Amino acid sequence: MAIAVYPGSFDPVTYGHLDVMKRASQFFDGVIVGVLQNSAKSPLFSVQERVNILQRETADLPNVTIKAFEGLSVNFARENHAQVIVRGLRAVTDFEYELQMAQTNRVLAPDVDTIFLTTSLKYAYLSSTVLKEVAYFGGDIHKFAPPEVVKAIEAKIKQRT
Ligand code: PNS
């Protein structure tokens, strides 16, 4: 069984993330999406909310499961018997950080490798941060995330203002 984990903040999930999940699910028997619990950033959505959103948005991908995790991604990979960490690469600006992370992870866990999927061109500009910024200022975010995610973001922002 080839199992991959796809760790991230997913605060919230975008079409770019979902595209990576769908493509990874075609290569691996199982893909476990790991939602990082103890991010230093103060998230818009709680970890449970992010897990719920992801479960709903990946319901059509039977070999994708969603889990919250704390601590190191390599430990999350090992606990889930995954040989591979999947990450999306959008542009050269992602590269340095992703390379450093992949190399660190490889030193920590030589039995776990990282595979990058280049983000589909139509989502190359997209990030959760940009999505939230546009939403905060009342911009239309329907091109960035599925309708239920858009609703959840709008409700959350309303609650906070
Ligand atoms: O969606 P993000 O915020 O780009 O995801 C970053 C994430 C969660 C993959 C990264 O911060 C991570 O792996 N955090 C867990 C801690 C860890 O394993 N650090 C060692 C790698 S340098």
PDB file of C-alpha atoms in Angstrom, residues 12-150:
ATOM      1  CA  PRO A  12      -9.038  27.468   4.858  1.00  0.00           C
ATOM      2  CA  VAL A  13      -8.713  25.021   1.989  1.00  0.00           C
ATOM      3  CA  THR A  14      -8.558  26.570  -1.503  1.00  0.00           C
ATOM      4  CA  TYR A  15      -9.172  25.155  -4.987  1.00  0.00           C
ATOM      5  CA  GLY A  16      -5.363  24.899  -5.231  1.00  0.00           C
ATOM      6  CA  HIS A  17      -5.159  22.523  -2.251  1.00  0.00           C
ATOM      7  CA  LEU A  18      -8.119  20.480  -3.506  1.00  0.00           C
ATOM      8  CA  ASP A  19      -6.441  20.129  -6.887  1.00  0.00           C
ATOM      9  CA  VAL A  20      -3.300  18.735  -5.202  1.00  0.00           C
ATOM     10  CA  MET A  21      -5.426  16.323  -3.108  1.00  0.00           C
ATOM     11  CA  LYS A  22      -7.291  15.047  -6.142  1.00  0.00           C
ATOM     12  CA  ARG A  23      -4.124  14.513  -8.163  1.00  0.00           C
ATOM     13  CA  ALA A  24      -2.304  12.853  -5.234  1.00  0.00           C
ATOM     14  CA  SER A  25      -5.287  10.544  -4.707  1.00  0.00           C
ATOM     15  CA  GLN A  26      -4.728   9.195  -8.228  1.00  0.00           C
ATOM     16  CA  PHE A  27      -1.126   8.185  -7.438  1.00  0.00           C
ATOM     17  CA  PHE A  28      -1.490   6.727  -3.972  1.00  0.00           C
ATOM     18  CA  ASP A  29      -3.683   4.051  -2.418  1.00  0.00           C
ATOM     19  CA  GLY A  30      -4.416   6.444   0.414  1.00  0.00           C
ATOM     20  CA  VAL A  31      -3.833  10.129   1.022  1.00  0.00           C
ATOM     21  CA  ILE A  32      -4.105  11.405   4.584  1.00  0.00           C
ATOM     22  CA  VAL A  33      -4.489  15.141   4.769  1.00  0.00           C
ATOM     23  CA  GLY A  34      -2.949  16.433   7.999  1.00  0.00           C
ATOM     24  CA  VAL A  35      -4.325  19.653   9.434  1.00  0.00           C
ATOM     25  CA  LEU A  36      -1.681  21.233  11.645  1.00  0.00           C
ATOM     26  CA  GLN A  37      -3.031  21.923  15.104  1.00  0.00           C
ATOM     27  CA  ASN A  38      -0.349  23.982  16.796  1.00  0.00           C
ATOM     28  CA  SER A  39       0.443  26.486  14.099  1.00  0.00           C
ATOM     29  CA  ALA A  40       2.190  29.617  15.379  1.00  0.00           C
ATOM     30  CA  LYS A  41      -0.133  31.648  13.176  1.00  0.00           C
ATOM     31  CA  SER A  42      -3.473  32.545  14.702  1.00  0.00           C
ATOM     32  CA  PRO A  43      -5.885  30.760  12.404  1.00  0.00           C
ATOM     33  CA  LEU A  44      -9.235  32.015  11.115  1.00  0.00           C
ATOM     34  CA  PHE A  45     -10.751  28.544  11.581  1.00  0.00           C
ATOM     35  CA  SER A  46     -10.219  26.178  14.500  1.00  0.00           C
ATOM     36  CA  VAL A  47      -8.574  22.902  13.653  1.00  0.00           C
ATOM     37  CA  GLN A  48     -11.894  21.069  14.029  1.00  0.00           C
ATOM     38  CA  GLU A  49     -13.598  23.528  11.673  1.00  0.00           C
ATOM     39  CA  ARG A  50     -10.824  23.037   9.114  1.00  0.00           C
ATOM     40  CA  VAL A  51     -11.128  19.263   9.436  1.00  0.00           C
ATOM     41  CA  ASN A  52     -14.920  19.456   8.964  1.00  0.00           C
ATOM     42  CA  ILE A  53     -14.577  21.695   5.904  1.00  0.00           C
ATOM     43  CA  LEU A  54     -11.989  19.383   4.366  1.00  0.00           C
ATOM     44  CA  GLN A  55     -14.075  16.282   5.037  1.00  0.00           C
ATOM     45  CA  ARG A  56     -17.003  17.833   3.228  1.00  0.00           C
ATOM     46  CA  GLU A  57     -14.912  19.075   0.299  1.00  0.00           C
ATOM     47  CA  THR A  58     -13.150  15.736  -0.245  1.00  0.00           C
ATOM     48  CA  ALA A  59     -16.227  13.542   0.181  1.00  0.00           C
ATOM     49  CA  ASP A  60     -15.948  12.573  -3.514  1.00  0.00           C
ATOM     50  CA  LEU A  61     -12.403  11.214  -3.034  1.00  0.00           C
ATOM     51  CA  PRO A  62     -12.821   7.843  -1.260  1.00  0.00           C
ATOM     52  CA  ASN A  63      -9.119   7.261  -0.603  1.00  0.00           C
ATOM     53  CA  VAL A  64      -8.575  10.673   0.997  1.00  0.00           C
ATOM     54  CA  THR A  65      -8.959  10.995   4.765  1.00  0.00           C
ATOM     55  CA  ILE A  66      -8.605  14.042   6.956  1.00  0.00           C
ATOM     56  CA  LYS A  67      -6.878  14.128  10.340  1.00  0.00           C
ATOM     57  CA  ALA A  68      -5.676  16.825  12.701  1.00  0.00           C
ATOM     58  CA  PHE A  69      -2.088  16.533  13.886  1.00  0.00           C
ATOM     59  CA  GLU A  70       0.332  18.208  16.260  1.00  0.00           C
ATOM     60  CA  GLY A  71       4.105  18.293  16.098  1.00  0.00           C
ATOM     61  CA  LEU A  72       6.316  17.122  13.275  1.00  0.00           C
ATOM     62  CA  SER A  73       5.016  16.181   9.846  1.00  0.00           C
ATOM     63  CA  VAL A  74       7.443  13.254   9.668  1.00  0.00           C
ATOM     64  CA  ASN A  75       5.973  11.821  12.880  1.00  0.00           C
ATOM     65  CA  PHE A  76       2.501  12.236  11.428  1.00  0.00           C
ATOM     66  CA  ALA A  77       3.709  10.382   8.322  1.00  0.00           C
ATOM     67  CA  ARG A  78       5.204   7.540  10.352  1.00  0.00           C
ATOM     68  CA  GLU A  79       2.166   7.212  12.617  1.00  0.00           C
ATOM     69  CA  ASN A  80       0.066   6.779   9.502  1.00  0.00           C
ATOM     70  CA  HIS A  81       2.503   4.354   7.832  1.00  0.00           C
ATOM     71  CA  ALA A  82       3.083   6.819   5.000  1.00  0.00           C
ATOM     72  CA  GLN A  83       6.236   6.664   2.925  1.00  0.00           C
ATOM     73  CA  VAL A  84       5.662  10.017   1.284  1.00  0.00           C
ATOM     74  CA  ILE A  85       4.875  13.623   2.177  1.00  0.00           C
ATOM     75  CA  VAL A  86       3.097  15.489  -0.610  1.00  0.00           C
ATOM     76  CA  ARG A  87       3.383  19.241  -0.992  1.00  0.00           C
ATOM     77  CA  GLY A  88       2.170  21.595  -3.699  1.00  0.00           C
ATOM     78  CA  LEU A  89       4.667  23.945  -5.375  1.00  0.00           C
ATOM     79  CA  ARG A  90       3.209  27.085  -6.880  1.00  0.00           C
ATOM     80  CA  ALA A  91       6.151  29.179  -7.903  1.00  0.00           C
ATOM     81  CA  VAL A  92       9.829  29.718  -7.350  1.00  0.00           C
ATOM     82  CA  THR A  93       8.941  31.759  -4.256  1.00  0.00           C
ATOM     83  CA  ASP A  94       7.737  28.551  -2.564  1.00  0.00           C
ATOM     84  CA  PHE A  95      10.852  26.687  -3.519  1.00  0.00           C
ATOM     85  CA  GLU A  96      13.387  27.747  -0.895  1.00  0.00           C
ATOM     86  CA  TYR A  97      11.054  27.118   2.033  1.00  0.00           C
ATOM     87  CA  GLU A  98       9.790  23.846   0.617  1.00  0.00           C
ATOM     88  CA  LEU A  99      13.300  22.609  -0.186  1.00  0.00           C
ATOM     89  CA  GLN A 100      14.513  23.427   3.325  1.00  0.00           C
ATOM     90  CA  MET A 101      11.508  21.675   4.838  1.00  0.00           C
ATOM     91  CA  ALA A 102      11.912  18.601   2.611  1.00  0.00           C
ATOM     92  CA  GLN A 103      15.625  18.352   3.381  1.00  0.00           C
ATOM     93  CA  THR A 104      15.065  18.778   7.120  1.00  0.00           C
ATOM     94  CA  ASN A 105      12.364  16.129   7.027  1.00  0.00           C
ATOM     95  CA  ARG A 106      14.665  13.778   5.149  1.00  0.00           C
ATOM     96  CA  VAL A 107      17.367  14.167   7.799  1.00  0.00           C
ATOM     97  CA  LEU A 108      14.802  13.580  10.544  1.00  0.00           C
ATOM     98  CA  ALA A 109      13.228  10.629   8.769  1.00  0.00           C
ATOM     99  CA  PRO A 110      15.233   9.091   5.899  1.00  0.00           C
ATOM    100  CA  ASP A 111      12.429   6.563   5.424  1.00  0.00           C
ATOM    101  CA  VAL A 112       9.952   9.305   4.468  1.00  0.00           C
ATOM    102  CA  ASP A 113      10.388  11.172   1.192  1.00  0.00           C
ATOM    103  CA  THR A 114       8.786  14.354  -0.113  1.00  0.00           C
ATOM    104  CA  ILE A 115       7.082  14.585  -3.485  1.00  0.00           C
ATOM    105  CA  PHE A 116       6.079  17.923  -4.970  1.00  0.00           C
ATOM    106  CA  LEU A 117       3.136  18.380  -7.257  1.00  0.00           C
ATOM    107  CA  THR A 118       3.297  21.587  -9.240  1.00  0.00           C
ATOM    108  CA  THR A 119       0.085  23.471  -8.741  1.00  0.00           C
ATOM    109  CA  SER A 120      -2.171  23.675 -11.787  1.00  0.00           C
ATOM    110  CA  LEU A 121      -1.508  26.947 -13.617  1.00  0.00           C
ATOM    111  CA  LYS A 122      -4.993  28.265 -12.995  1.00  0.00           C
ATOM    112  CA  TYR A 123      -4.377  28.131  -9.244  1.00  0.00           C
ATOM    113  CA  ALA A 124      -0.719  29.164  -9.240  1.00  0.00           C
ATOM    114  CA  TYR A 125      -1.376  32.593  -7.695  1.00  0.00           C
ATOM    115  CA  LEU A 126      -3.699  31.293  -4.999  1.00  0.00           C
ATOM    116  CA  SER A 127      -3.055  30.993  -1.263  1.00  0.00           C
ATOM    117  CA  SER A 128      -5.207  30.861   1.876  1.00  0.00           C
ATOM    118  CA  THR A 129      -3.619  34.168   2.919  1.00  0.00           C
ATOM    119  CA  VAL A 130      -4.619  35.929  -0.301  1.00  0.00           C
ATOM    120  CA  LEU A 131      -8.063  34.373  -0.097  1.00  0.00           C
ATOM    121  CA  LYS A 132      -8.593  35.706   3.444  1.00  0.00           C
ATOM    122  CA  GLU A 133      -7.267  39.139   2.567  1.00  0.00           C
ATOM    123  CA  VAL A 134      -9.640  39.498  -0.379  1.00  0.00           C
ATOM    124  CA  ALA A 135     -12.533  38.257   1.772  1.00  0.00           C
ATOM    125  CA  TYR A 136     -11.720  40.685   4.615  1.00  0.00           C
ATOM    126  CA  PHE A 137     -12.037  43.577   2.204  1.00  0.00           C
ATOM    127  CA  GLY A 138     -15.294  42.331   0.738  1.00  0.00           C
ATOM    128  CA  GLY A 139     -13.899  41.004  -2.560  1.00  0.00           C
ATOM    129  CA  ASP A 140     -15.463  38.138  -4.480  1.00  0.00           C
ATOM    130  CA  ILE A 141     -13.689  34.886  -3.540  1.00  0.00           C
ATOM    131  CA  HIS A 142     -15.817  32.429  -5.502  1.00  0.00           C
ATOM    132  CA  LYS A 143     -12.974  31.744  -7.930  1.00  0.00           C
ATOM    133  CA  PHE A 144     -10.678  30.776  -5.038  1.00  0.00           C
ATOM    134  CA  ALA A 145     -12.655  28.228  -3.006  1.00  0.00           C
ATOM    135  CA  PRO A 146     -15.816  26.079  -3.198  1.00  0.00           C
ATOM    136  CA  PRO A 147     -19.180  27.706  -2.359  1.00  0.00           C
ATOM    137  CA  GLU A 148     -19.491  26.156   1.133  1.00  0.00           C
ATOM    138  CA  VAL A 149     -15.997  27.358   2.024  1.00  0.00           C
ATOM    139  CA  VAL A 150     -16.849  30.839   0.780  1.00  0.00           C
TER     140      VAL A 150
END
